Amino acid sequence: MREAKFLIVVDMQVDFIDGSLGTPEAEAIVPAVAARIREARAAGEHVIATLDTHPEHYLETAEGKKLPVRHCIRGSAGWQLNPEIEAALGDSPRLEKPTFGSVRLPERVRALAGDADALRIELVGLCTDICVVSNALLLKAHFPEAAIAVRRNCCAGVTPEKHAAALETMASCQIDIL
């Protein structure tokens, strides 16, 4: 049986780490996420990074009206990946997404998996309670038989409490918490 392994690196961008929406918890996970990326690449796993990507008129969008903080505006310094993460990713593909979950991510996983009989998908990144949980649940919906996991020490939420709540929610949806 051929298994395809994936590491999905969610939104490890400057604005979420030490920019407009940054937190000390997000800053703290950078070394662990970079190490996990290097490990996955060395093992031959598929690594895909998502990029939260908004237009200049973000504050006029539905999301911007509910979260009125300019962040991850395409081309801005805050939209860029954290330099340590960027270096670890090397030539791994990046996938821009205009909202919390990427509807294009499952099709990218399917294309890269090819004729694999089984999928093993791990997610790391930011924010546990928004974009990580959204992408994990999208992937679970598209690949109900896949082994999907989230690495707790490589994620951070908006607050530590929301991080814990999101991990609990994902565990309830049969996503393994590592």
JSON list of C-alpha atoms in Angstrom, two decimals, residues 59-121:
[
{"chain": "A", "resi": 59, "resn": "LEU", "atom": "CA", "xyz": [-11.72, 46.53, 5.76]},
{"chain": "A", "resi": 60, "resn": "GLU", "atom": "CA", "xyz": [-14.70, 46.75, 3.35]},
{"chain": "A", "resi": 61, "resn": "THR", "atom": "CA", "xyz": [-15.03, 42.95, 3.05]},
{"chain": "A", "resi": 62, "resn": "ALA", "atom": "CA", "xyz": [-17.37, 40.84, 5.18]},
{"chain": "A", "resi": 63, "resn": "GLU", "atom": "CA", "xyz": [-14.40, 39.51, 7.15]},
{"chain": "A", "resi": 64, "resn": "GLY", "atom": "CA", "xyz": [-12.87, 42.97, 7.52]},
{"chain": "A", "resi": 65, "resn": "LYS", "atom": "CA", "xyz": [-16.09, 44.35, 8.97]},
{"chain": "A", "resi": 66, "resn": "LYS", "atom": "CA", "xyz": [-16.00, 41.68, 11.72]},
{"chain": "A", "resi": 67, "resn": "LEU", "atom": "CA", "xyz": [-12.21, 41.76, 12.20]},
{"chain": "A", "resi": 68, "resn": "PRO", "atom": "CA", "xyz": [-11.34, 45.41, 11.51]},
{"chain": "A", "resi": 69, "resn": "VAL", "atom": "CA", "xyz": [-7.56, 44.97, 11.67]},
{"chain": "A", "resi": 70, "resn": "ARG", "atom": "CA", "xyz": [-5.63, 45.30, 8.42]},
{"chain": "A", "resi": 71, "resn": "HIS", "atom": "CA", "xyz": [-3.51, 42.18, 8.02]},
{"chain": "A", "resi": 72, "resn": "CYS", "atom": "CA", "xyz": [-1.94, 40.01, 5.35]},
{"chain": "A", "resi": 73, "resn": "ILE", "atom": "CA", "xyz": [-2.57, 42.54, 2.59]},
{"chain": "A", "resi": 74, "resn": "ARG", "atom": "CA", "xyz": [-1.04, 41.00, -0.57]},
{"chain": "A", "resi": 75, "resn": "GLY", "atom": "CA", "xyz": [2.48, 42.30, -1.08]},
{"chain": "A", "resi": 76, "resn": "SER", "atom": "CA", "xyz": [2.78, 44.00, 2.32]},
{"chain": "A", "resi": 77, "resn": "ALA", "atom": "CA", "xyz": [5.53, 43.19, 4.83]},
{"chain": "A", "resi": 78, "resn": "GLY", "atom": "CA", "xyz": [2.94, 41.54, 7.10]},
{"chain": "A", "resi": 79, "resn": "TRP", "atom": "CA", "xyz": [1.79, 39.22, 4.30]},
{"chain": "A", "resi": 80, "resn": "GLN", "atom": "CA", "xyz": [5.26, 37.72, 4.00]},
{"chain": "A", "resi": 81, "resn": "LEU", "atom": "CA", "xyz": [6.15, 34.45, 5.65]},
{"chain": "A", "resi": 82, "resn": "ASN", "atom": "CA", "xyz": [8.27, 34.66, 8.78]},
{"chain": "A", "resi": 83, "resn": "PRO", "atom": "CA", "xyz": [11.92, 34.53, 7.57]},
{"chain": "A", "resi": 84, "resn": "GLU", "atom": "CA", "xyz": [12.76, 31.37, 9.55]},
{"chain": "A", "resi": 85, "resn": "ILE", "atom": "CA", "xyz": [9.68, 29.63, 8.13]},
{"chain": "A", "resi": 86, "resn": "GLU", "atom": "CA", "xyz": [10.44, 30.90, 4.61]},
{"chain": "A", "resi": 87, "resn": "ALA", "atom": "CA", "xyz": [13.96, 29.45, 4.81]},
{"chain": "A", "resi": 88, "resn": "ALA", "atom": "CA", "xyz": [12.70, 26.08, 6.10]},
{"chain": "A", "resi": 89, "resn": "LEU", "atom": "CA", "xyz": [10.05, 25.85, 3.34]},
{"chain": "A", "resi": 90, "resn": "GLY", "atom": "CA", "xyz": [12.56, 26.27, 0.53]},
{"chain": "A", "resi": 91, "resn": "ASP", "atom": "CA", "xyz": [10.75, 25.55, -2.73]},
{"chain": "A", "resi": 92, "resn": "SER", "atom": "CA", "xyz": [7.64, 24.02, -1.13]},
{"chain": "A", "resi": 93, "resn": "PRO", "atom": "CA", "xyz": [4.45, 25.27, -2.79]},
{"chain": "A", "resi": 94, "resn": "ARG", "atom": "CA", "xyz": [2.51, 28.21, -1.37]},
{"chain": "A", "resi": 95, "resn": "LEU", "atom": "CA", "xyz": [-1.25, 28.47, -1.67]},
{"chain": "A", "resi": 96, "resn": "GLU", "atom": "CA", "xyz": [-2.94, 31.84, -1.24]},
{"chain": "A", "resi": 97, "resn": "LYS", "atom": "CA", "xyz": [-6.35, 31.82, 0.40]},
{"chain": "A", "resi": 98, "resn": "PRO", "atom": "CA", "xyz": [-8.76, 34.75, 0.76]},
{"chain": "A", "resi": 99, "resn": "THR", "atom": "CA", "xyz": [-10.44, 33.45, 3.90]},
{"chain": "A", "resi": 100, "resn": "PHE", "atom": "CA", "xyz": [-10.01, 31.05, 6.83]},
{"chain": "A", "resi": 101, "resn": "GLY", "atom": "CA", "xyz": [-10.07, 27.74, 4.98]},
{"chain": "A", "resi": 102, "resn": "SER", "atom": "CA", "xyz": [-8.66, 27.07, 1.53]},
{"chain": "A", "resi": 103, "resn": "VAL", "atom": "CA", "xyz": [-11.19, 25.40, -0.75]},
{"chain": "A", "resi": 104, "resn": "ARG", "atom": "CA", "xyz": [-8.27, 24.77, -3.15]},
{"chain": "A", "resi": 105, "resn": "LEU", "atom": "CA", "xyz": [-6.19, 22.89, -0.57]},
{"chain": "A", "resi": 106, "resn": "PRO", "atom": "CA", "xyz": [-7.98, 19.52, -0.92]},
{"chain": "A", "resi": 107, "resn": "GLU", "atom": "CA", "xyz": [-7.59, 19.56, -4.72]},
{"chain": "A", "resi": 108, "resn": "ARG", "atom": "CA", "xyz": [-3.86, 20.32, -4.33]},
{"chain": "A", "resi": 109, "resn": "VAL", "atom": "CA", "xyz": [-3.49, 17.44, -1.86]},
{"chain": "A", "resi": 110, "resn": "ARG", "atom": "CA", "xyz": [-5.39, 15.10, -4.21]},
{"chain": "A", "resi": 111, "resn": "ALA", "atom": "CA", "xyz": [-3.21, 16.07, -7.17]},
{"chain": "A", "resi": 112, "resn": "LEU", "atom": "CA", "xyz": [0.05, 15.57, -5.26]},
{"chain": "A", "resi": 113, "resn": "ALA", "atom": "CA", "xyz": [-1.14, 12.29, -3.71]},
{"chain": "A", "resi": 114, "resn": "GLY", "atom": "CA", "xyz": [-1.53, 10.75, -7.15]},
{"chain": "A", "resi": 115, "resn": "ASP", "atom": "CA", "xyz": [-2.43, 7.07, -6.90]},
{"chain": "A", "resi": 116, "resn": "ALA", "atom": "CA", "xyz": [-1.68, 6.74, -3.18]},
{"chain": "A", "resi": 117, "resn": "ASP", "atom": "CA", "xyz": [-3.90, 4.28, -1.32]},
{"chain": "A", "resi": 118, "resn": "ALA", "atom": "CA", "xyz": [-3.77, 6.20, 1.94]},
{"chain": "A", "resi": 119, "resn": "LEU", "atom": "CA", "xyz": [-3.25, 9.78, 3.09]},
{"chain": "A", "resi": 120, "resn": "ARG", "atom": "CA", "xyz": [-1.56, 11.05, 6.22]},
{"chain": "A", "resi": 121, "resn": "ILE", "atom": "CA", "xyz": [-2.03, 14.80, 6.70]}
]
